[in-house]
Short mmCIF file of C-alpha atoms in Angstrom, two decimals:
data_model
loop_
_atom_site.label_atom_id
_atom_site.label_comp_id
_atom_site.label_asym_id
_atom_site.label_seq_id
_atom_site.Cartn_x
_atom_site.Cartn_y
_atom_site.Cartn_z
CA UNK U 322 51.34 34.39 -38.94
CA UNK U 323 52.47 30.78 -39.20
CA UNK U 324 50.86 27.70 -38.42
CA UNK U 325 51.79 27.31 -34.71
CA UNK U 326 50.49 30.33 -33.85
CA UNK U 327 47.22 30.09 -35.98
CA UNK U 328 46.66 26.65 -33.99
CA UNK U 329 47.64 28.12 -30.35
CA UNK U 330 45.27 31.37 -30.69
CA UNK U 331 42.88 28.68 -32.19
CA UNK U 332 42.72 26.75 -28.71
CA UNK U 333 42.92 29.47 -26.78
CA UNK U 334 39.67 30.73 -28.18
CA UNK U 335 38.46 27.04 -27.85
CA UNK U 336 39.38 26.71 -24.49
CA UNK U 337 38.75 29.74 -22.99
CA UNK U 338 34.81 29.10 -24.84
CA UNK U 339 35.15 25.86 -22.65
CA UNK U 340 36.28 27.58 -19.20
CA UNK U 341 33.75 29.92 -19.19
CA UNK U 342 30.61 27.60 -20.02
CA UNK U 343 32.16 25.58 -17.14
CA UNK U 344 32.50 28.64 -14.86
CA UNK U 345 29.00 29.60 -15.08
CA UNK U 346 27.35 25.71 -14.55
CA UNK U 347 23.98 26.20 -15.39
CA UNK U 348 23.50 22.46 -16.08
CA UNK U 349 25.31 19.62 -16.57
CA UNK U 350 24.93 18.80 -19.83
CA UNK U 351 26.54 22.33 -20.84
CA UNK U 352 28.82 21.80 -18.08
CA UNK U 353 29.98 18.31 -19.69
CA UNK U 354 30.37 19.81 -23.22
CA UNK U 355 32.38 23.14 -21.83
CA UNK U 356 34.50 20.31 -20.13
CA UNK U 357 34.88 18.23 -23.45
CA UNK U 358 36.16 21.56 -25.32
CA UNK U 359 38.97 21.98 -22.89
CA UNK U 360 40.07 18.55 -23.00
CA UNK U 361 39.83 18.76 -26.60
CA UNK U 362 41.50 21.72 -27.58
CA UNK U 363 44.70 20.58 -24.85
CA UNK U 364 44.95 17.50 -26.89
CA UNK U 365 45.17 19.18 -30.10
CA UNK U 366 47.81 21.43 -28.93
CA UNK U 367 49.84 19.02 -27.15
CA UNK U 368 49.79 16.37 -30.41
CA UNK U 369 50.38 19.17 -32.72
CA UNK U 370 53.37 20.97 -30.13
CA UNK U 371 54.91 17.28 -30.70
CA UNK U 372 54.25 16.89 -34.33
CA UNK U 373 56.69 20.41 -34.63
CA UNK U 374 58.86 19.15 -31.90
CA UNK U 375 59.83 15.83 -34.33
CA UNK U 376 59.60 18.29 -37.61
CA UNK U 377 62.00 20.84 -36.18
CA UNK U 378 64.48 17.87 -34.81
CA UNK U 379 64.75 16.14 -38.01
CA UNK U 380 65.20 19.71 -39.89
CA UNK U 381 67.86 20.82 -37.48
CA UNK U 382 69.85 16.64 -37.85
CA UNK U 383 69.63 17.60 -41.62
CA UNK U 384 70.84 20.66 -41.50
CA UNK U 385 74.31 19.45 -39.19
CA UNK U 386 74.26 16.64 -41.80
CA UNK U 387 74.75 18.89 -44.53
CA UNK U 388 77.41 21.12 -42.44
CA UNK U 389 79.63 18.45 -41.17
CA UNK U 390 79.58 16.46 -44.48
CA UNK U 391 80.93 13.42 -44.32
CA UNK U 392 83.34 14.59 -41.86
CA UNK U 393 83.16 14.92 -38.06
CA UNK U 394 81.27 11.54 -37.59
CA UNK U 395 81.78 11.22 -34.03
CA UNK U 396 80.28 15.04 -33.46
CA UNK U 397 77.22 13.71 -35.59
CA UNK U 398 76.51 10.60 -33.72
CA UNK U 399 76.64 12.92 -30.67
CA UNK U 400 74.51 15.39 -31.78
CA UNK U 401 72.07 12.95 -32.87
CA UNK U 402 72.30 11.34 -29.41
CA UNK U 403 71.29 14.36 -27.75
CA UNK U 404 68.83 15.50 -29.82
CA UNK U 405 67.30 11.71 -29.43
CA UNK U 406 67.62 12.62 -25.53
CA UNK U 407 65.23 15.27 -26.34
CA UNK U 408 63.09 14.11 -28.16
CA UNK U 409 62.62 11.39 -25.57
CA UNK U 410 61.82 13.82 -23.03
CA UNK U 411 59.31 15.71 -25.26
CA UNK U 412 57.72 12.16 -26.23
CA UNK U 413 57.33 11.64 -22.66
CA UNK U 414 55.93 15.02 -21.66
CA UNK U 415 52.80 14.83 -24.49
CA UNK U 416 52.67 11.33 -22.93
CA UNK U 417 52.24 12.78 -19.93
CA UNK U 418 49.96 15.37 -21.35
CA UNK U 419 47.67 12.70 -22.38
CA UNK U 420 47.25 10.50 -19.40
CA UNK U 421 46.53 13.42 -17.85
CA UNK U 422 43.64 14.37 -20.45
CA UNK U 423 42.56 11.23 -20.15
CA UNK U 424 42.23 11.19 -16.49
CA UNK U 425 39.89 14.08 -16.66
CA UNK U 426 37.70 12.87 -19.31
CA UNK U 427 37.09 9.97 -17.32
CA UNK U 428 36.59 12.02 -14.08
CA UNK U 429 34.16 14.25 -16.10
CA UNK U 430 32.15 11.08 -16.82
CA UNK U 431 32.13 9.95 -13.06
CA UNK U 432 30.70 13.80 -12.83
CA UNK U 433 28.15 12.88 -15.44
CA UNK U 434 26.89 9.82 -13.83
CA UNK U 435 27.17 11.12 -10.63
CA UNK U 436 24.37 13.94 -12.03
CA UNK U 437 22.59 11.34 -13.72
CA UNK U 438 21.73 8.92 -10.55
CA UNK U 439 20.82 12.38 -8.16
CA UNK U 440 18.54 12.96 -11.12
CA UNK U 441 17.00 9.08 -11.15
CA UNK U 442 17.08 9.00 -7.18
CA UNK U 443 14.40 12.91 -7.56
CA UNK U 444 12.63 10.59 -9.95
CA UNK U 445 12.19 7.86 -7.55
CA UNK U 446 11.14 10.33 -5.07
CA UNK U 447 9.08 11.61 -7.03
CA UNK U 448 7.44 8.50 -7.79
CA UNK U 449 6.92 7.47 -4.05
CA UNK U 450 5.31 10.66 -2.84
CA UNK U 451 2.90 10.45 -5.81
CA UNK U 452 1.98 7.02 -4.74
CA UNK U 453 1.70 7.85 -1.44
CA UNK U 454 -0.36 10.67 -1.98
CA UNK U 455 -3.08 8.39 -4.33
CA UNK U 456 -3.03 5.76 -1.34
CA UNK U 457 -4.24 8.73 1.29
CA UNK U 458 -6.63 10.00 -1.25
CA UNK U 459 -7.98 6.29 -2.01
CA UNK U 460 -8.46 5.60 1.78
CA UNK U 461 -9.98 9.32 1.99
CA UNK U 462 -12.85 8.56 -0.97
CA UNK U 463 -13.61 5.34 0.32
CA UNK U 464 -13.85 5.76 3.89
CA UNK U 465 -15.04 9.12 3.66
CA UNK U 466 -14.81 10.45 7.22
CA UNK U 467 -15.97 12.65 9.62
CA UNK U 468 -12.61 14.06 10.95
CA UNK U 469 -9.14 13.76 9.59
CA UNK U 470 -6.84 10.58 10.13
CA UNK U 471 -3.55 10.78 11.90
CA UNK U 472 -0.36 10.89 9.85
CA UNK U 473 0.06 8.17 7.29
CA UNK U 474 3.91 7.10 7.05
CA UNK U 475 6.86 6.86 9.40
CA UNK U 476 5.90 4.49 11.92
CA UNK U 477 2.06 4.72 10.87
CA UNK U 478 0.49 2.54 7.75
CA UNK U 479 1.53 4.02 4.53
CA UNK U 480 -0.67 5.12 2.34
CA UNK U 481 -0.47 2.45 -0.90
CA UNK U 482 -0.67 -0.12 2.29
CA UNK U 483 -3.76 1.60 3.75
CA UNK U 484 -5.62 1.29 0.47
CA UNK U 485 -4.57 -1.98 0.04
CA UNK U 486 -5.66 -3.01 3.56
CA UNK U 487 -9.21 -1.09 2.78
CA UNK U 488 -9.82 -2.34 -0.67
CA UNK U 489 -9.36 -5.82 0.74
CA UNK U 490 -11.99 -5.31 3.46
CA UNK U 491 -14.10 -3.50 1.28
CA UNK U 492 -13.99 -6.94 -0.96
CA UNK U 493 -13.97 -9.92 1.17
CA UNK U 494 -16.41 -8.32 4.18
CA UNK U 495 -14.52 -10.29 6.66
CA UNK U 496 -16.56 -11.02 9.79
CA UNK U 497 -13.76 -10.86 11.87
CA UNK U 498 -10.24 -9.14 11.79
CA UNK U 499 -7.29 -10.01 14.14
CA UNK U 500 -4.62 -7.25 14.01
CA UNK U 501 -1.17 -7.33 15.33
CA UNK U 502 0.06 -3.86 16.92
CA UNK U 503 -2.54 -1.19 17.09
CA UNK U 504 -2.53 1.95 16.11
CA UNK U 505 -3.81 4.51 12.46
CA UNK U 506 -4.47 0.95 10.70
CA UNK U 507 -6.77 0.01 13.72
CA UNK U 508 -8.94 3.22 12.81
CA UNK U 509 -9.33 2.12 9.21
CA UNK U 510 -9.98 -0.75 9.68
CA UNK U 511 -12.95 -0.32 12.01
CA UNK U 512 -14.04 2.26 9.52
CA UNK U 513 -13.98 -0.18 7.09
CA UNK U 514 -16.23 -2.89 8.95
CA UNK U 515 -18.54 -0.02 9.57
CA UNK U 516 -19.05 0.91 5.53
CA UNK U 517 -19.65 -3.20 5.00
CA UNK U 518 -22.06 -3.71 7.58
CA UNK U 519 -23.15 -7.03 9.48
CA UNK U 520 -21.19 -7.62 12.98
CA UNK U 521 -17.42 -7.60 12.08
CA UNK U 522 -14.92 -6.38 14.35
CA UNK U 523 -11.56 -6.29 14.92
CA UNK U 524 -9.20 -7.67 17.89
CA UNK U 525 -6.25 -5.30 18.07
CA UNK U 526 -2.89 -6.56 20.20
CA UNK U 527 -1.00 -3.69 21.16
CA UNK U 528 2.25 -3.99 23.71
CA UNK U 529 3.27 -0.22 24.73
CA UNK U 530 0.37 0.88 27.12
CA UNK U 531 0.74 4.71 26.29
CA UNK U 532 0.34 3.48 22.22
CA UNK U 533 -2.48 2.09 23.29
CA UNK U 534 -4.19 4.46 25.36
CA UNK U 535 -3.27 7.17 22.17
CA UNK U 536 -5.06 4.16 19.51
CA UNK U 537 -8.56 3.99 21.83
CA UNK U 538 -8.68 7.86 22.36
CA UNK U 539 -8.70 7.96 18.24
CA UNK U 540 -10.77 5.21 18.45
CA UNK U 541 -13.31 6.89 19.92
CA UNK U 542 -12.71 10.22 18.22
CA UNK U 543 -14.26 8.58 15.24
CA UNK U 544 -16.97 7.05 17.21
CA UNK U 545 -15.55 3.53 16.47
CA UNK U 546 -15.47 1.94 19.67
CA UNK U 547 -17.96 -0.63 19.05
CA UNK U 548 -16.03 -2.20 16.12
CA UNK U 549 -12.98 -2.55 18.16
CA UNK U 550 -11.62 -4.33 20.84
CA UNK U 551 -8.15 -3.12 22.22
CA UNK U 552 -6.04 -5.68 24.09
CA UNK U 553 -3.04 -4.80 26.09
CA UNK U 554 -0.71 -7.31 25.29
CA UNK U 555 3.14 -7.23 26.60
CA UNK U 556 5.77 -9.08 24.86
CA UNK U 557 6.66 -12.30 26.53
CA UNK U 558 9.02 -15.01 25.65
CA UNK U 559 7.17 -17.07 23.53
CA UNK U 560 8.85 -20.97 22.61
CA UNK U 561 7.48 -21.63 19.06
CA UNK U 562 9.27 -24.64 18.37
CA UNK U 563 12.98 -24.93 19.54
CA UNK U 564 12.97 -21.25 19.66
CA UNK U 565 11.88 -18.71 21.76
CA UNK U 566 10.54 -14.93 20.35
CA UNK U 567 9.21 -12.21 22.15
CA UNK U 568 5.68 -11.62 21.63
CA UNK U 569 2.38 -10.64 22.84
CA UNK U 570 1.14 -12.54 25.42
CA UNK U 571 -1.70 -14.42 25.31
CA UNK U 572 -2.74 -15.40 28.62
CA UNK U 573 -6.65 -15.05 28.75
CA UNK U 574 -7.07 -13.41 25.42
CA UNK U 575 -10.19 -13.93 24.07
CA UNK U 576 -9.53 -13.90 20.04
CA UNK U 577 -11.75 -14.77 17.68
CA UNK U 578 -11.50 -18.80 17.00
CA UNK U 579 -12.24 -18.28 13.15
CA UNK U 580 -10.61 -14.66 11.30
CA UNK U 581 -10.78 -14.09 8.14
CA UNK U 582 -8.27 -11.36 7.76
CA UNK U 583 -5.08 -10.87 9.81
CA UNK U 584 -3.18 -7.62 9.70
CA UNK U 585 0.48 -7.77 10.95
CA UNK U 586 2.32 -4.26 11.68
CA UNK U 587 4.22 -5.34 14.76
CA UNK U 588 6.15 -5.93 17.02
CA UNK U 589 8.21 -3.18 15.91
CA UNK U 590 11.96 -4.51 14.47
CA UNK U 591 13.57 -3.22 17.42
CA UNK U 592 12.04 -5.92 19.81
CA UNK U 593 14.61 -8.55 18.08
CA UNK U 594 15.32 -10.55 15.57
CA UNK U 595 12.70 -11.88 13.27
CA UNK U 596 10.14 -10.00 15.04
CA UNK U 597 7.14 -11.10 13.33
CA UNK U 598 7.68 -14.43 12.58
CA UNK U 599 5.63 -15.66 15.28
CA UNK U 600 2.44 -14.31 13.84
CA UNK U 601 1.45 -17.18 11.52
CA UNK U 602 2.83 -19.48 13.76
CA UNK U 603 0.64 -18.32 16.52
CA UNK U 604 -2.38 -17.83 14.42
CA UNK U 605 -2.29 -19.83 11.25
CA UNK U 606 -4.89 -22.43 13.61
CA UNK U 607 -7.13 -19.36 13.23
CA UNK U 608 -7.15 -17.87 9.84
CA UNK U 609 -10.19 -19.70 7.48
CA UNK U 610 -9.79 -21.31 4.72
CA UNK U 611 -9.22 -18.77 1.72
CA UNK U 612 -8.37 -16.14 4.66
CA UNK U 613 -5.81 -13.68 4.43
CA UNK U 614 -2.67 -12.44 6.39
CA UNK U 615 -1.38 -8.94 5.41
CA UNK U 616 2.03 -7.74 6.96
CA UNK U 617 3.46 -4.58 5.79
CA UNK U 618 7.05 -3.74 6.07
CA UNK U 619 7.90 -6.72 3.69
CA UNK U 620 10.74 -5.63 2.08
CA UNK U 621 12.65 -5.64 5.73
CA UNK U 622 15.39 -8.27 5.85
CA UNK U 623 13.84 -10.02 8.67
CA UNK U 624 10.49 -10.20 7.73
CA UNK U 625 11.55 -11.42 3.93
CA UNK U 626 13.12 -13.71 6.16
CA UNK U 627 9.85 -14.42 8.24
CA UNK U 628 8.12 -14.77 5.21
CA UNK U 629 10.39 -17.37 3.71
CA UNK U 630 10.39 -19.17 7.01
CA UNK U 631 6.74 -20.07 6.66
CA UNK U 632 6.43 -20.86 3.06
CA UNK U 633 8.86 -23.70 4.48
CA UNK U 634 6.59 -24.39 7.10
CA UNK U 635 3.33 -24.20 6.21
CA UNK U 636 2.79 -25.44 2.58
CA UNK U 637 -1.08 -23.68 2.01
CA UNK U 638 0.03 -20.77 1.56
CA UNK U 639 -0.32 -18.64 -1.54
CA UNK U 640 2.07 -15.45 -1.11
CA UNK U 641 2.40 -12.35 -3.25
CA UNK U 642 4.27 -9.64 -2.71
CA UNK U 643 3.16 -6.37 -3.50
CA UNK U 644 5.65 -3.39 -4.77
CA UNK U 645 3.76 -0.59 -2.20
CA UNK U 646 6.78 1.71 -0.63
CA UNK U 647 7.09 -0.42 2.24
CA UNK U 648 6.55 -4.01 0.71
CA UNK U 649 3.27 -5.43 1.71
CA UNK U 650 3.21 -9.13 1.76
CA UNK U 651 -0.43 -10.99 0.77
CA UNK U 652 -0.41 -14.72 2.45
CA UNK U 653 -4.20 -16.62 1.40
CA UNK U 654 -4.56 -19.58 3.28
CA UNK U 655 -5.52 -22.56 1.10
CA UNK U 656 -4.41 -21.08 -1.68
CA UNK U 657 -1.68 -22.46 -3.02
#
């Protein structure tokens, strides 16, 4: 058996190895190296088809050399011409060839990558659920309630927020707490003034009247009610400088004159643009010195935005942005 023959049964064997480690795909990193053995063994056939083809042309110009003589020069040239012709068109087939292989190495390395970020993004997901579970089990051992808490997530407080919000209470023993749309993180919050003790309550704005009716049923579910007061508050234009924003109105609120904490989870995004940029406007008069404001939802355009807006504004501010799934922004007044 001669050498071409050897080398094509050679890559068949190689190849067809290849094909059926692709064919069965039980993970990409066999998949990748049954690909890599097909593109491999097609490139040595096609370089070693060509290496013949130029072996076999030379042999065969020789050989006419050596029949002709010195005679018959214009038959020679043409002979030589046409077998040039071919070996052109061979040179440009195993050129062809090897674009080609080349095109589907680098298409079985998009593959790879492709496999490689669905496996980072399951990571990532991973990751979040984990944390979000440890936030709901933080609030849980803290709080320690009677009856189980609504859903954490979606629209609701998150659950790396929640502990946040909890841990911060459970630390600073604020007196009084405004919050800024109503609703799971009311409940906690409440709970939380009741594990600290003294008088502190919280003023909850809330603009949907059905939200709120929902918010002081739970409320009162966890027998809350007299840690809480729930204010229906619709959105109104409000003119904060040469602007105007829609947000809760204020008429004949009584808020606390002096807070300590300030929890911002609305009005929801869909209200318009920069949607809670009014907050600290509206309430920075209010917050005491070394006070907080927490807003979650801080990795939102608009309120990165917001957030940027009054570090311009109000220069006493100390902000810190926390990583939780969300984005929960930390603003201390008088602490910069």
């Amino acid at each position: 058996m001669d050498a071409t023959r050897l080398i094509s049964l050679a890559v068949f064997v190689v190849a067809s190895v290849g094909l059926a480690i692709v064919g069965r795909g039980d993970s990409w990193p066999l998949t990748v190296a049954g690909a890599f053995l097909m593109v491999g063994s097609a490139m040595v056939f096609f370089r070693h088809f060509w290496r013949e083809s130029d072996r076999k042309r030379k042999q065969d110009l020789a050989a006419i050399t050596r029949s002709f003589g010195t005679a018959g020069a214009d038959t020679q040239q043409a002979l030589q011409e046409g077998l040039a012709s071919v070996s052109h068109r061979v040179d440009g087939f195993s050129k062809g060839i090897l674009e080609y292989v080349t095109q589907l190495e680098m298409d079985v390395a998009a593959v790879q990558k492709r496999w490689e970020k669905s496996d980072r993004d399951a990571l990532r997901h991973r990751d979040e659920i984990l944390t979000q579970v440890s936030g709901v089990m933080g609030v849980y051992a803290t709080l320690k309630p009677e009856i189980p808490y609504p859903t954490f997530g979606g629209w609701a407080i998150g659950g790396d927020c929640a502990q946040r919000l909890v841990a911060l209470i459970m630390s600073t023993r604020p007196t009084s707490v405004i919050e800024v749309g109503s609703g799971l993180s009311t409940i906690l919050i409440a709970r939380a003034l009741e594990l600290v003790g003294g008088e502190g309550r919280v003023v909850s704005l809330e603009h949907e009247k059905r939200w709120l009716e929902e918010t002081s049923a739970l409320i009162a579910s966890h027998g809350l009610e007299h840690r809480v007061t729930l204010v229906h508050a619709p959105l109104v234009e409000t003119a904060i400088g040469n602007e105007s924003f829609p947000w809760y109105d204020l008429t004949g609120v009584e808020l606390p004159e002096r807070a300590q904490l300030i929890f911002v989870d609305g009005p929801p995004k869909a209200t318009g643009p920069l949607a809670r940029y009014p907050a600290l406007p509206m309430l920075h008069g209010r917050i005491d010195e070394g006070g907080t404001l927490l807003m979650d939802d801080a990795t939102r355009p608009d309120e990165r935005a917001a957030v940027d807006r009054w570090a311009a504004e109000f220069p006493d501010l100390a902000i810190r942005f926390h990583s939780d799934s969300k984005g929960t922004v930390e603003i201390v007044k008088g602490g910069s």
